[in-house]
GROMACS .gro file of C-alpha atoms in nm:
model
  181
    1MET     CA    1  -2.773  13.647  10.187
    2ASN     CA    2  -2.506  13.443  10.362
    3LYS     CA    3  -2.224  13.663  10.502
    4THR     CA    4  -1.953  13.426  10.379
    5ARG     CA    5  -2.092  13.456  10.023
    6PHE     CA    6  -2.135  13.831  10.046
    7PHE     CA    7  -1.779  13.910  10.165
    8PRO     CA    8  -1.595  13.801   9.843
    9PHE     CA    9  -1.845  14.001   9.635
   10LEU     CA   10  -1.797  14.309   9.854
   11LEU     CA   11  -1.418  14.273   9.844
   12ALA     CA   12  -1.420  14.249   9.463
   13LEU     CA   13  -1.648  14.553   9.436
   14VAL     CA   14  -1.434  14.768   9.667
   15THR     CA   15  -1.113  14.661   9.489
   16THR     CA   16  -1.264  14.750   9.149
   17ILE     CA   17  -1.374  15.091   9.274
   18LEU     CA   18  -1.034  15.165   9.429
   19ILE     CA   19  -0.847  15.063   9.115
   20SER     CA   20  -1.073  15.263   8.884
   21CYS     CA   21  -1.047  15.572   9.108
   22SER     CA   22  -0.671  15.559   9.152
   23LYS     CA   23  -0.460  15.799   8.949
   24ASP     CA   24  -0.319  15.649   8.631
   25GLU     CA   25   0.054  15.586   8.655
   26GLU     CA   26   0.279  15.786   8.429
   27PRO     CA   27   0.466  15.592   8.160
   28PRO     CA   28   0.827  15.525   8.269
   29CYS     CA   29   0.979  15.726   7.981
   30LYS     CA   30   0.758  16.033   8.019
   31ASP     CA   31   0.996  16.223   8.246
   32ILE     CA   32   1.327  16.104   8.102
   33GLU     CA   33   1.536  16.387   7.962
   34PRO     CA   34   1.620  16.347   7.592
   35LEU     CA   35   1.982  16.264   7.512
   36GLY     CA   36   2.100  16.452   7.206
   37LEU     CA   37   1.887  16.583   6.922
   38LEU     CA   38   1.769  16.430   6.595
   39GLU     CA   39   1.416  16.503   6.475
   40THR     CA   40   1.286  16.516   6.119
   41GLN     CA   41   0.997  16.419   5.894
   42ILE     CA   42   1.094  16.108   5.694
   43SER     CA   43   0.769  16.052   5.501
   44ASP     CA   44   0.433  16.222   5.458
   45ASN     CA   45   0.300  16.077   5.782
   46THR     CA   46   0.609  15.984   5.986
   47ILE     CA   47   0.834  16.194   6.208
   48TYR     CA   48   1.157  16.043   6.333
   49ASP     CA   49   1.210  16.178   6.687
   50GLY     CA   50   1.537  16.038   6.820
   51LYS     CA   51   1.506  16.099   7.194
   52SER     CA   52   1.829  15.909   7.250
   53THR     CA   53   2.106  16.021   7.014
   54SER     CA   54   2.470  15.983   7.110
   55TYR     CA   55   2.816  15.898   6.978
   56LEU     CA   56   3.096  15.665   7.061
   57LYS     CA   57   3.452  15.701   6.933
   58LEU     CA   58   3.587  15.366   6.829
   59GLU     CA   59   3.946  15.306   6.931
   60GLU     CA   60   4.176  15.434   6.655
   61GLY     CA   61   3.894  15.439   6.407
   62PRO     CA   62   3.566  15.591   6.305
   63ILE     CA   63   3.289  15.751   6.508
   64GLY     CA   64   2.966  15.562   6.569
   65ILE     CA   65   2.653  15.777   6.597
   66ASN     CA   66   2.338  15.603   6.716
   67SER     CA   67   1.986  15.739   6.747
   68TYR     CA   68   1.679  15.566   6.887
   69VAL     CA   69   1.307  15.640   6.883
   70LEU     CA   70   1.166  15.524   7.217
   71ASP     CA   71   0.802  15.460   7.305
   72ASP     CA   72   0.634  15.544   7.639
   73LEU     CA   73   0.773  15.224   7.792
   74CYS     CA   74   1.131  15.304   7.681
   75LEU     CA   75   1.126  15.033   7.414
   76ILE     CA   76   1.313  15.103   7.090
   77ARG     CA   77   1.080  15.152   6.790
   78ALA     CA   78   1.332  15.271   6.528
   79SER     CA   79   1.706  15.321   6.510
   80ILE     CA   80   1.966  15.493   6.300
   81GLY     CA   81   2.331  15.391   6.296
   82MET     CA   82   2.595  15.601   6.127
   83LEU     CA   83   2.961  15.513   6.106
   84VAL     CA   84   3.172  15.809   5.995
   85ASN     CA   85   3.533  15.927   5.985
   86SER     CA   86   3.651  16.188   6.235
   87THR     CA   87   3.672  16.480   5.990
   88LEU     CA   88   3.483  16.803   5.925
   89GLU     CA   89   3.479  16.738   5.550
   90ARG     CA   90   3.159  16.617   5.382
   91GLN     CA   91   3.152  16.238   5.356
   92THR     CA   92   2.938  16.028   5.122
   93PHE     CA   93   2.738  15.740   5.269
   94VAL     CA   94   2.768  15.398   5.103
   95LYS     CA   95   2.579  15.075   5.162
   96VAL     CA   96   2.684  14.889   5.473
   97VAL     CA   97   2.955  14.631   5.403
   98PRO     CA   98   3.031  14.387   5.689
   99ASN     CA   99   3.368  14.441   5.860
  100GLN     CA  100   3.443  14.757   5.663
  101LEU     CA  101   3.491  15.038   5.915
  102ASN     CA  102   3.670  15.300   5.706
  103THR     CA  103   3.380  15.413   5.484
  104PRO     CA  104   3.083  15.623   5.602
  105THR     CA  105   2.768  15.412   5.631
  106PHE     CA  106   2.406  15.470   5.728
  107SER     CA  107   2.160  15.208   5.852
  108PHE     CA  108   1.796  15.230   5.959
  109PHE     CA  109   1.578  14.971   6.135
  110GLN     CA  110   1.217  14.959   6.247
  111VAL     CA  111   1.192  14.758   6.568
  112GLU     CA  112   0.919  14.623   6.792
  113GLU     CA  113   0.981  14.442   7.120
  114ASP     CA  114   1.341  14.353   7.027
  115ALA     CA  115   1.239  14.213   6.688
  116ILE     CA  116   1.348  14.382   6.366
  117LEU     CA  117   1.040  14.459   6.156
  118GLY     CA  118   1.229  14.615   5.869
  119LYS     CA  119   1.571  14.725   5.747
  120TRP     CA  120   1.637  15.002   5.498
  121ASP     CA  121   1.949  15.053   5.285
  122ILE     CA  122   2.101  15.360   5.118
  123ILE     CA  123   1.991  15.421   4.759
  124GLU     CA  124   2.336  15.462   4.609
  125ASN     CA  125   2.249  15.696   4.320
  126GLU     CA  126   2.094  15.953   4.559
  127ASP     CA  127   2.278  16.241   4.730
  128ASN     CA  128   2.358  16.071   5.065
  129TRP     CA  129   2.608  16.247   5.288
  130ILE     CA  130   2.711  16.355   5.637
  131GLU     CA  131   2.899  16.668   5.737
  132LEU     CA  132   3.025  16.704   6.093
  133GLU     CA  133   3.033  17.068   6.207
  134GLU     CA  134   3.182  17.019   6.553
  135ILE     CA  135   3.372  16.730   6.713
  136THR     CA  136   3.469  16.748   7.081
  137ASP     CA  137   3.511  16.495   7.359
  138GLU     CA  138   3.165  16.594   7.485
  139ILE     CA  139   2.952  16.631   7.168
  140ILE     CA  140   2.935  16.597   6.792
  141LYS     CA  141   2.714  16.828   6.587
  142GLY     CA  142   2.641  16.802   6.218
  143ARG     CA  143   2.399  16.748   5.932
  144PHE     CA  144   2.321  16.453   5.711
  145GLN     CA  145   2.106  16.355   5.419
  146ALA     CA  146   2.000  16.005   5.320
  147THR     CA  147   1.742  15.842   5.096
  148ILE     CA  148   1.682  15.481   5.191
  149LEU     CA  149   1.480  15.193   5.050
  150VAL     CA  150   1.345  14.891   5.233
  151ALA     CA  151   1.588  14.601   5.193
  152GLU     CA  152   1.478  14.303   4.988
  153ASN     CA  153   1.408  13.963   5.146
  154GLN     CA  154   1.455  14.090   5.501
  155ASN     CA  155   1.127  14.258   5.584
  156GLN     CA  156   0.790  14.100   5.639
  157PHE     CA  157   0.626  14.315   5.903
  158TYR     CA  158   0.742  14.675   5.856
  159THR     CA  159   0.479  14.950   5.867
  160LEU     CA  160   0.678  15.248   5.737
  161ASN     CA  161   0.697  15.354   5.371
  162ASP     CA  162   0.925  15.162   5.135
  163THR     CA  163   1.129  15.478   5.071
  164LEU     CA  164   1.228  15.716   5.351
  165ARG     CA  165   1.410  16.048   5.317
  166PHE     CA  166   1.624  16.231   5.569
  167ASP     CA  167   1.670  16.577   5.414
  168ASN     CA  168   1.952  16.797   5.549
  169VAL     CA  169   1.888  16.685   5.909
  170TYR     CA  170   2.066  16.863   6.194
  171PHE     CA  171   2.175  16.649   6.489
  172GLU     CA  172   2.356  16.678   6.819
  173ALA     CA  173   2.509  16.365   6.968
  174PRO     CA  174   2.671  16.384   7.311
  175PHE     CA  175   2.934  16.131   7.408
  176ASP     CA  176   2.780  15.825   7.571
  177GLU     CA  177   3.010  15.558   7.708
  178PHE     CA  178   2.747  15.287   7.669
  179ASN     CA  179   2.569  15.429   7.360
  180MET     CA  180   2.236  15.265   7.446
  181PRO     CA  181   1.904  15.406   7.571
   0.00000   0.00000   0.00000
């Protein structure tokens, strides 16, 4: 066999062996510490595990609480957004109305690679509420309950159930200046 023909073959073989024997790299999000706490079962086969849950106080207005489910590559797969008043009294969620910041709202999205796969809205005749137990400059703690239904005419590719339930869910949301994972 000609040496010039054999060398590329040998190089390819050695490279393949070295790559297959090298240790697999850890996913970038494996060692990231969770921010906040929000975990609950939302359907028979789906657990919402918000590894990034935080709050932001809007200037002279409500509190925004955001929670994100992140995959191994730190990409957002689902998100919750809650806009609530700064009070320890129980507040009732209503459907999101654009530019209305003074009523408690709840929104849920399923996301893949920066594309929204599905949006869910509050079912208004259900018992949907939030109750903040502690509000400080560092953290907000509380519970909420929401029953949501996939929104009409906005979802073509969602894979979750049409109806999702968050039942008396406890959460902790530390202050996060940027409020993003």
